[in-house]
Amino acid sequence: MTEQIVSKIEIKRIDLNEADLVVGLFNQYRIFYGKLSDLGVAKAFINARLENNESVIFVATAENKPVGFTQLYPKYSSARLTKNWILNDLFVDEAYRKQGIGEALIKTVMDFAKRQGSIFVQLETAVDNFTAQSLYEQIGFVKQGPDKEFLLYKIEI
C-alpha cells in the first residue's frame, strides 16, 4: 500500500450522525484482528454503541477523509468511586501510519479522560502487536502486573 504523507490532521469526537466516518475503519480494524469483513455488522455495532451512549469515539481526518479512530468504553469502580476509560479500539489506516496519528488519538483520549475526572486510561493489545506496544510504552503506558488491591477473573459464557 502506498504511504500517504499528511501535513495536518484533525481529531474530533463523533456522534451518531457521523458514525459513517468510522465504519470502514472499524471494519479494517476487525480484519486486522482476524475477523471477516462485514460492513453491515460494523455499521450496526458502531451505531448501537453511539445510539445507546455506550462508547465515545474520536476520528482523525486528513485530506478531508477519515484515517484513524479510537473507541472508548467507561469503566466504573464503586469502591474507588471513579469512572475511568478503556481504550478498546485504536486503528490508523495503513497508508497513514508512522505519522503520529495514533499518538495524537491516544493523547486526545487522555485529555478527554482527564477532563472527565478520570484517574486512568487502560488498554489491551495483542501479545504479538509489538508496534502498538512500543507506541503505548513510548507515550507512558505501563504494562500491568497483578493489581495489589483487586484480582481480575474471567469466565467464558
JSON list of C-alpha atoms in Angstrom, two decimals:
[
{"chain": "A", "resi": 1, "resn": "MET", "atom": "CA", "xyz": [0.00, 0.00, 0.00]},
{"chain": "A", "resi": 2, "resn": "THR", "atom": "CA", "xyz": [1.28, 3.48, -0.82]},
{"chain": "A", "resi": 3, "resn": "GLU", "atom": "CA", "xyz": [2.21, 5.64, 2.15]},
{"chain": "A", "resi": 4, "resn": "GLN", "atom": "CA", "xyz": [0.45, 8.99, 2.28]},
{"chain": "A", "resi": 5, "resn": "ILE", "atom": "CA", "xyz": [2.23, 11.94, 3.89]},
{"chain": "A", "resi": 6, "resn": "VAL", "atom": "CA", "xyz": [-0.14, 14.34, 5.62]},
{"chain": "A", "resi": 7, "resn": "SER", "atom": "CA", "xyz": [0.69, 17.74, 6.94]},
{"chain": "A", "resi": 8, "resn": "LYS", "atom": "CA", "xyz": [-2.42, 18.31, 9.04]},
{"chain": "A", "resi": 9, "resn": "ILE", "atom": "CA", "xyz": [-4.77, 16.03, 10.89]},
{"chain": "A", "resi": 10, "resn": "GLU", "atom": "CA", "xyz": [-7.90, 16.96, 12.77]},
{"chain": "A", "resi": 11, "resn": "ILE", "atom": "CA", "xyz": [-9.37, 14.90, 15.59]},
{"chain": "A", "resi": 12, "resn": "LYS", "atom": "CA", "xyz": [-12.93, 15.20, 16.80]},
{"chain": "A", "resi": 13, "resn": "ARG", "atom": "CA", "xyz": [-15.44, 13.26, 18.83]},
{"chain": "A", "resi": 14, "resn": "ILE", "atom": "CA", "xyz": [-18.26, 11.94, 16.68]},
{"chain": "A", "resi": 15, "resn": "ASP", "atom": "CA", "xyz": [-21.92, 11.37, 17.40]},
{"chain": "A", "resi": 16, "resn": "LEU", "atom": "CA", "xyz": [-24.48, 9.03, 15.84]},
{"chain": "A", "resi": 17, "resn": "ASN", "atom": "CA", "xyz": [-24.97, 11.35, 12.85]},
{"chain": "A", "resi": 18, "resn": "GLU", "atom": "CA", "xyz": [-21.27, 10.97, 11.98]},
{"chain": "A", "resi": 19, "resn": "ALA", "atom": "CA", "xyz": [-20.96, 7.21, 12.60]},
{"chain": "A", "resi": 20, "resn": "ASP", "atom": "CA", "xyz": [-20.31, 6.51, 8.91]},
{"chain": "A", "resi": 21, "resn": "LEU", "atom": "CA", "xyz": [-16.96, 8.30, 9.28]},
{"chain": "A", "resi": 22, "resn": "VAL", "atom": "CA", "xyz": [-15.55, 5.32, 11.19]},
{"chain": "A", "resi": 23, "resn": "VAL", "atom": "CA", "xyz": [-17.47, 2.30, 9.89]},
{"chain": "A", "resi": 24, "resn": "GLY", "atom": "CA", "xyz": [-14.91, 1.49, 7.19]},
{"chain": "A", "resi": 25, "resn": "LEU", "atom": "CA", "xyz": [-12.01, 1.97, 9.59]},
{"chain": "A", "resi": 26, "resn": "PHE", "atom": "CA", "xyz": [-13.74, -0.18, 12.22]},
{"chain": "A", "resi": 27, "resn": "ASN", "atom": "CA", "xyz": [-14.20, -2.91, 9.61]},
{"chain": "A", "resi": 28, "resn": "GLN", "atom": "CA", "xyz": [-10.48, -2.70, 8.77]},
{"chain": "A", "resi": 29, "resn": "TYR", "atom": "CA", "xyz": [-9.67, -2.88, 12.49]},
{"chain": "A", "resi": 30, "resn": "ARG", "atom": "CA", "xyz": [-11.68, -6.09, 12.82]},
{"chain": "A", "resi": 31, "resn": "ILE", "atom": "CA", "xyz": [-9.95, -7.55, 9.75]},
{"chain": "A", "resi": 32, "resn": "PHE", "atom": "CA", "xyz": [-6.58, -6.71, 11.36]},
{"chain": "A", "resi": 33, "resn": "TYR", "atom": "CA", "xyz": [-7.64, -8.90, 14.30]},
{"chain": "A", "resi": 34, "resn": "GLY", "atom": "CA", "xyz": [-8.58, -11.82, 12.03]},
{"chain": "A", "resi": 35, "resn": "LYS", "atom": "CA", "xyz": [-12.31, -11.21, 11.65]},
{"chain": "A", "resi": 36, "resn": "LEU", "atom": "CA", "xyz": [-14.17, -11.40, 8.34]},
{"chain": "A", "resi": 37, "resn": "SER", "atom": "CA", "xyz": [-15.00, -8.18, 6.53]},
{"chain": "A", "resi": 38, "resn": "ASP", "atom": "CA", "xyz": [-18.64, -7.19, 7.10]},
{"chain": "A", "resi": 39, "resn": "LEU", "atom": "CA", "xyz": [-19.52, -3.52, 6.73]},
{"chain": "A", "resi": 40, "resn": "GLY", "atom": "CA", "xyz": [-23.14, -4.15, 7.75]},
{"chain": "A", "resi": 41, "resn": "VAL", "atom": "CA", "xyz": [-22.11, -5.69, 11.07]},
{"chain": "A", "resi": 42, "resn": "ALA", "atom": "CA", "xyz": [-19.52, -2.96, 11.60]},
{"chain": "A", "resi": 43, "resn": "LYS", "atom": "CA", "xyz": [-22.09, -0.24, 10.96]},
{"chain": "A", "resi": 44, "resn": "ALA", "atom": "CA", "xyz": [-24.69, -1.84, 13.24]},
{"chain": "A", "resi": 45, "resn": "PHE", "atom": "CA", "xyz": [-22.15, -2.20, 16.06]},
{"chain": "A", "resi": 46, "resn": "ILE", "atom": "CA", "xyz": [-20.88, 1.38, 15.83]},
{"chain": "A", "resi": 47, "resn": "ASN", "atom": "CA", "xyz": [-24.41, 2.78, 15.52]},
{"chain": "A", "resi": 48, "resn": "ALA", "atom": "CA", "xyz": [-25.60, 0.82, 18.57]},
{"chain": "A", "resi": 49, "resn": "ARG", "atom": "CA", "xyz": [-22.70, 2.00, 20.73]},
{"chain": "A", "resi": 50, "resn": "LEU", "atom": "CA", "xyz": [-23.33, 5.64, 19.84]},
{"chain": "A", "resi": 51, "resn": "GLU", "atom": "CA", "xyz": [-27.12, 5.42, 19.91]},
{"chain": "A", "resi": 52, "resn": "ASN", "atom": "CA", "xyz": [-27.06, 3.88, 23.40]},
{"chain": "A", "resi": 53, "resn": "ASN", "atom": "CA", "xyz": [-24.33, 6.24, 24.62]},
{"chain": "A", "resi": 54, "resn": "GLU", "atom": "CA", "xyz": [-22.15, 3.22, 25.45]},
{"chain": "A", "resi": 55, "resn": "SER", "atom": "CA", "xyz": [-18.90, 4.44, 23.95]},
{"chain": "A", "resi": 56, "resn": "VAL", "atom": "CA", "xyz": [-17.00, 7.54, 22.95]},
{"chain": "A", "resi": 57, "resn": "ILE", "atom": "CA", "xyz": [-15.44, 7.61, 19.50]},
{"chain": "A", "resi": 58, "resn": "PHE", "atom": "CA", "xyz": [-12.83, 10.01, 18.16]},
{"chain": "A", "resi": 59, "resn": "VAL", "atom": "CA", "xyz": [-11.94, 10.15, 14.48]},
{"chain": "A", "resi": 60, "resn": "ALA", "atom": "CA", "xyz": [-8.78, 11.52, 12.89]},
{"chain": "A", "resi": 61, "resn": "THR", "atom": "CA", "xyz": [-9.21, 13.08, 9.47]},
{"chain": "A", "resi": 62, "resn": "ALA", "atom": "CA", "xyz": [-6.61, 14.14, 6.94]},
{"chain": "A", "resi": 63, "resn": "GLU", "atom": "CA", "xyz": [-7.23, 15.49, 3.47]},
{"chain": "A", "resi": 64, "resn": "ASN", "atom": "CA", "xyz": [-10.97, 15.53, 4.26]},
{"chain": "A", "resi": 65, "resn": "LYS", "atom": "CA", "xyz": [-11.20, 11.80, 4.87]},
{"chain": "A", "resi": 66, "resn": "PRO", "atom": "CA", "xyz": [-11.12, 9.58, 7.97]},
{"chain": "A", "resi": 67, "resn": "VAL", "atom": "CA", "xyz": [-7.72, 7.98, 8.51]},
{"chain": "A", "resi": 68, "resn": "GLY", "atom": "CA", "xyz": [-7.91, 6.71, 12.08]},
{"chain": "A", "resi": 69, "resn": "PHE", "atom": "CA", "xyz": [-10.20, 6.28, 15.05]},
{"chain": "A", "resi": 70, "resn": "THR", "atom": "CA", "xyz": [-10.34, 5.24, 18.66]},
{"chain": "A", "resi": 71, "resn": "GLN", "atom": "CA", "xyz": [-13.27, 3.93, 20.71]},
{"chain": "A", "resi": 72, "resn": "LEU", "atom": "CA", "xyz": [-13.50, 4.16, 24.49]},
{"chain": "A", "resi": 73, "resn": "TYR", "atom": "CA", "xyz": [-15.72, 2.43, 26.98]},
{"chain": "A", "resi": 74, "resn": "PRO", "atom": "CA", "xyz": [-16.35, 3.62, 30.52]},
{"chain": "A", "resi": 75, "resn": "LYS", "atom": "CA", "xyz": [-15.09, 1.55, 33.42]},
{"chain": "A", "resi": 76, "resn": "TYR", "atom": "CA", "xyz": [-16.70, 2.25, 36.77]},
{"chain": "A", "resi": 77, "resn": "SER", "atom": "CA", "xyz": [-15.41, 1.39, 40.21]},
{"chain": "A", "resi": 78, "resn": "SER", "atom": "CA", "xyz": [-17.83, 1.51, 43.11]},
{"chain": "A", "resi": 79, "resn": "ALA", "atom": "CA", "xyz": [-15.09, 1.01, 45.68]},
{"chain": "A", "resi": 80, "resn": "ARG", "atom": "CA", "xyz": [-12.88, 3.71, 44.19]},
{"chain": "A", "resi": 81, "resn": "LEU", "atom": "CA", "xyz": [-15.82, 5.94, 43.21]},
{"chain": "A", "resi": 82, "resn": "THR", "atom": "CA", "xyz": [-14.31, 6.60, 39.81]},
{"chain": "A", "resi": 83, "resn": "LYS", "atom": "CA", "xyz": [-15.23, 6.46, 36.15]},
{"chain": "A", "resi": 84, "resn": "ASN", "atom": "CA", "xyz": [-12.19, 5.64, 34.08]},
{"chain": "A", "resi": 85, "resn": "TRP", "atom": "CA", "xyz": [-11.85, 4.66, 30.45]},
{"chain": "A", "resi": 86, "resn": "ILE", "atom": "CA", "xyz": [-10.87, 1.58, 28.49]},
{"chain": "A", "resi": 87, "resn": "LEU", "atom": "CA", "xyz": [-9.24, 2.50, 25.19]},
{"chain": "A", "resi": 88, "resn": "ASN", "atom": "CA", "xyz": [-10.64, -0.54, 23.45]},
{"chain": "A", "resi": 89, "resn": "ASP", "atom": "CA", "xyz": [-10.12, 0.20, 19.76]},
{"chain": "A", "resi": 90, "resn": "LEU", "atom": "CA", "xyz": [-7.35, 2.15, 18.04]},
{"chain": "A", "resi": 91, "resn": "PHE", "atom": "CA", "xyz": [-6.75, 1.95, 14.33]},
{"chain": "A", "resi": 92, "resn": "VAL", "atom": "CA", "xyz": [-4.94, 4.02, 11.72]},
{"chain": "A", "resi": 93, "resn": "ASP", "atom": "CA", "xyz": [-5.26, 3.28, 8.02]},
{"chain": "A", "resi": 94, "resn": "GLU", "atom": "CA", "xyz": [-2.12, 1.52, 6.87]},
{"chain": "A", "resi": 95, "resn": "ALA", "atom": "CA", "xyz": [-1.30, 4.25, 4.34]},
{"chain": "A", "resi": 96, "resn": "TYR", "atom": "CA", "xyz": [-1.21, 6.86, 7.13]},
{"chain": "A", "resi": 97, "resn": "ARG", "atom": "CA", "xyz": [0.78, 5.04, 9.80]},
{"chain": "A", "resi": 98, "resn": "LYS", "atom": "CA", "xyz": [4.05, 6.25, 11.33]},
{"chain": "A", "resi": 99, "resn": "GLN", "atom": "CA", "xyz": [2.98, 9.90, 11.12]},
{"chain": "A", "resi": 100, "resn": "GLY", "atom": "CA", "xyz": [1.88, 10.45, 14.71]},
{"chain": "A", "resi": 101, "resn": "ILE", "atom": "CA", "xyz": [-1.84, 9.91, 14.12]},
{"chain": "A", "resi": 102, "resn": "GLY", "atom": "CA", "xyz": [-2.13, 7.03, 16.60]},
{"chain": "A", "resi": 103, "resn": "GLU", "atom": "CA", "xyz": [-0.22, 9.02, 19.20]},
{"chain": "A", "resi": 104, "resn": "ALA", "atom": "CA", "xyz": [-2.42, 12.07, 18.60]},
{"chain": "A", "resi": 105, "resn": "LEU", "atom": "CA", "xyz": [-5.56, 9.95, 19.04]},
{"chain": "A", "resi": 106, "resn": "ILE", "atom": "CA", "xyz": [-4.23, 8.50, 22.30]},
{"chain": "A", "resi": 107, "resn": "LYS", "atom": "CA", "xyz": [-3.33, 11.94, 23.65]},
{"chain": "A", "resi": 108, "resn": "THR", "atom": "CA", "xyz": [-6.82, 13.16, 22.74]},
{"chain": "A", "resi": 109, "resn": "VAL", "atom": "CA", "xyz": [-8.24, 10.24, 24.73]},
{"chain": "A", "resi": 110, "resn": "MET", "atom": "CA", "xyz": [-6.01, 11.06, 27.70]},
{"chain": "A", "resi": 111, "resn": "ASP", "atom": "CA", "xyz": [-7.07, 14.73, 27.65]},
{"chain": "A", "resi": 112, "resn": "PHE", "atom": "CA", "xyz": [-10.73, 13.73, 27.39]},
{"chain": "A", "resi": 113, "resn": "ALA", "atom": "CA", "xyz": [-10.46, 11.29, 30.31]},
{"chain": "A", "resi": 114, "resn": "LYS", "atom": "CA", "xyz": [-8.66, 13.85, 32.45]},
{"chain": "A", "resi": 115, "resn": "ARG", "atom": "CA", "xyz": [-11.38, 16.44, 31.78]},
{"chain": "A", "resi": 116, "resn": "GLN", "atom": "CA", "xyz": [-13.93, 13.80, 32.85]},
{"chain": "A", "resi": 117, "resn": "GLY", "atom": "CA", "xyz": [-12.18, 13.46, 36.23]},
{"chain": "A", "resi": 118, "resn": "SER", "atom": "CA", "xyz": [-10.77, 10.02, 35.46]},
{"chain": "A", "resi": 119, "resn": "ILE", "atom": "CA", "xyz": [-7.58, 8.81, 37.09]},
{"chain": "A", "resi": 120, "resn": "PHE", "atom": "CA", "xyz": [-6.51, 6.34, 34.42]},
{"chain": "A", "resi": 121, "resn": "VAL", "atom": "CA", "xyz": [-6.96, 5.04, 30.90]},
{"chain": "A", "resi": 122, "resn": "GLN", "atom": "CA", "xyz": [-6.32, 1.36, 30.31]},
{"chain": "A", "resi": 123, "resn": "LEU", "atom": "CA", "xyz": [-5.93, -0.69, 27.18]},
{"chain": "A", "resi": 124, "resn": "GLU", "atom": "CA", "xyz": [-5.13, -4.17, 25.96]},
{"chain": "A", "resi": 125, "resn": "THR", "atom": "CA", "xyz": [-3.38, -5.25, 22.81]},
{"chain": "A", "resi": 126, "resn": "ALA", "atom": "CA", "xyz": [-2.43, -8.50, 21.16]},
{"chain": "A", "resi": 127, "resn": "VAL", "atom": "CA", "xyz": [0.70, -10.09, 22.59]},
{"chain": "A", "resi": 128, "resn": "ASP", "atom": "CA", "xyz": [2.29, -10.04, 19.13]},
{"chain": "A", "resi": 129, "resn": "ASN", "atom": "CA", "xyz": [1.37, -6.43, 18.27]},
{"chain": "A", "resi": 130, "resn": "PHE", "atom": "CA", "xyz": [4.86, -5.12, 19.02]},
{"chain": "A", "resi": 131, "resn": "THR", "atom": "CA", "xyz": [4.38, -1.89, 17.06]},
{"chain": "A", "resi": 132, "resn": "ALA", "atom": "CA", "xyz": [1.43, -0.90, 19.22]},
{"chain": "A", "resi": 133, "resn": "GLN", "atom": "CA", "xyz": [3.18, -1.98, 22.42]},
{"chain": "A", "resi": 134, "resn": "SER", "atom": "CA", "xyz": [6.14, 0.22, 21.54]},
{"chain": "A", "resi": 135, "resn": "LEU", "atom": "CA", "xyz": [3.88, 3.21, 20.93]},
{"chain": "A", "resi": 136, "resn": "TYR", "atom": "CA", "xyz": [1.98, 2.72, 24.18]},
{"chain": "A", "resi": 137, "resn": "GLU", "atom": "CA", "xyz": [5.16, 2.43, 26.21]},
{"chain": "A", "resi": 138, "resn": "GLN", "atom": "CA", "xyz": [6.70, 5.45, 24.48]},
{"chain": "A", "resi": 139, "resn": "ILE", "atom": "CA", "xyz": [3.64, 7.52, 25.46]},
{"chain": "A", "resi": 140, "resn": "GLY", "atom": "CA", "xyz": [3.96, 6.35, 29.06]},
{"chain": "A", "resi": 141, "resn": "PHE", "atom": "CA", "xyz": [1.59, 3.40, 29.44]},
{"chain": "A", "resi": 142, "resn": "VAL", "atom": "CA", "xyz": [2.98, 0.85, 31.87]},
{"chain": "A", "resi": 143, "resn": "LYS", "atom": "CA", "xyz": [2.45, -2.88, 31.40]},
{"chain": "A", "resi": 144, "resn": "GLN", "atom": "CA", "xyz": [0.49, -4.04, 34.42]},
{"chain": "A", "resi": 145, "resn": "GLY", "atom": "CA", "xyz": [1.18, -6.95, 36.69]},
{"chain": "A", "resi": 146, "resn": "PRO", "atom": "CA", "xyz": [-1.36, -8.24, 39.16]},
{"chain": "A", "resi": 147, "resn": "ASP", "atom": "CA", "xyz": [-3.31, -5.46, 40.87]},
{"chain": "A", "resi": 148, "resn": "LYS", "atom": "CA", "xyz": [-2.34, -5.01, 44.52]},
{"chain": "A", "resi": 149, "resn": "GLU", "atom": "CA", "xyz": [-5.97, -4.45, 45.58]},
{"chain": "A", "resi": 150, "resn": "PHE", "atom": "CA", "xyz": [-8.06, -6.49, 43.17]},
{"chain": "A", "resi": 151, "resn": "LEU", "atom": "CA", "xyz": [-7.69, -9.66, 41.09]},
{"chain": "A", "resi": 152, "resn": "LEU", "atom": "CA", "xyz": [-9.23, -9.99, 37.66]},
{"chain": "A", "resi": 153, "resn": "TYR", "atom": "CA", "xyz": [-11.18, -13.16, 36.95]},
{"chain": "A", "resi": 154, "resn": "LYS", "atom": "CA", "xyz": [-12.91, -14.08, 33.71]},
{"chain": "A", "resi": 155, "resn": "ILE", "atom": "CA", "xyz": [-15.22, -16.90, 32.59]},
{"chain": "A", "resi": 156, "resn": "GLU", "atom": "CA", "xyz": [-16.42, -17.64, 29.11]},
{"chain": "A", "resi": 157, "resn": "ILE", "atom": "CA", "xyz": [-20.21, -17.97, 28.85]}
]
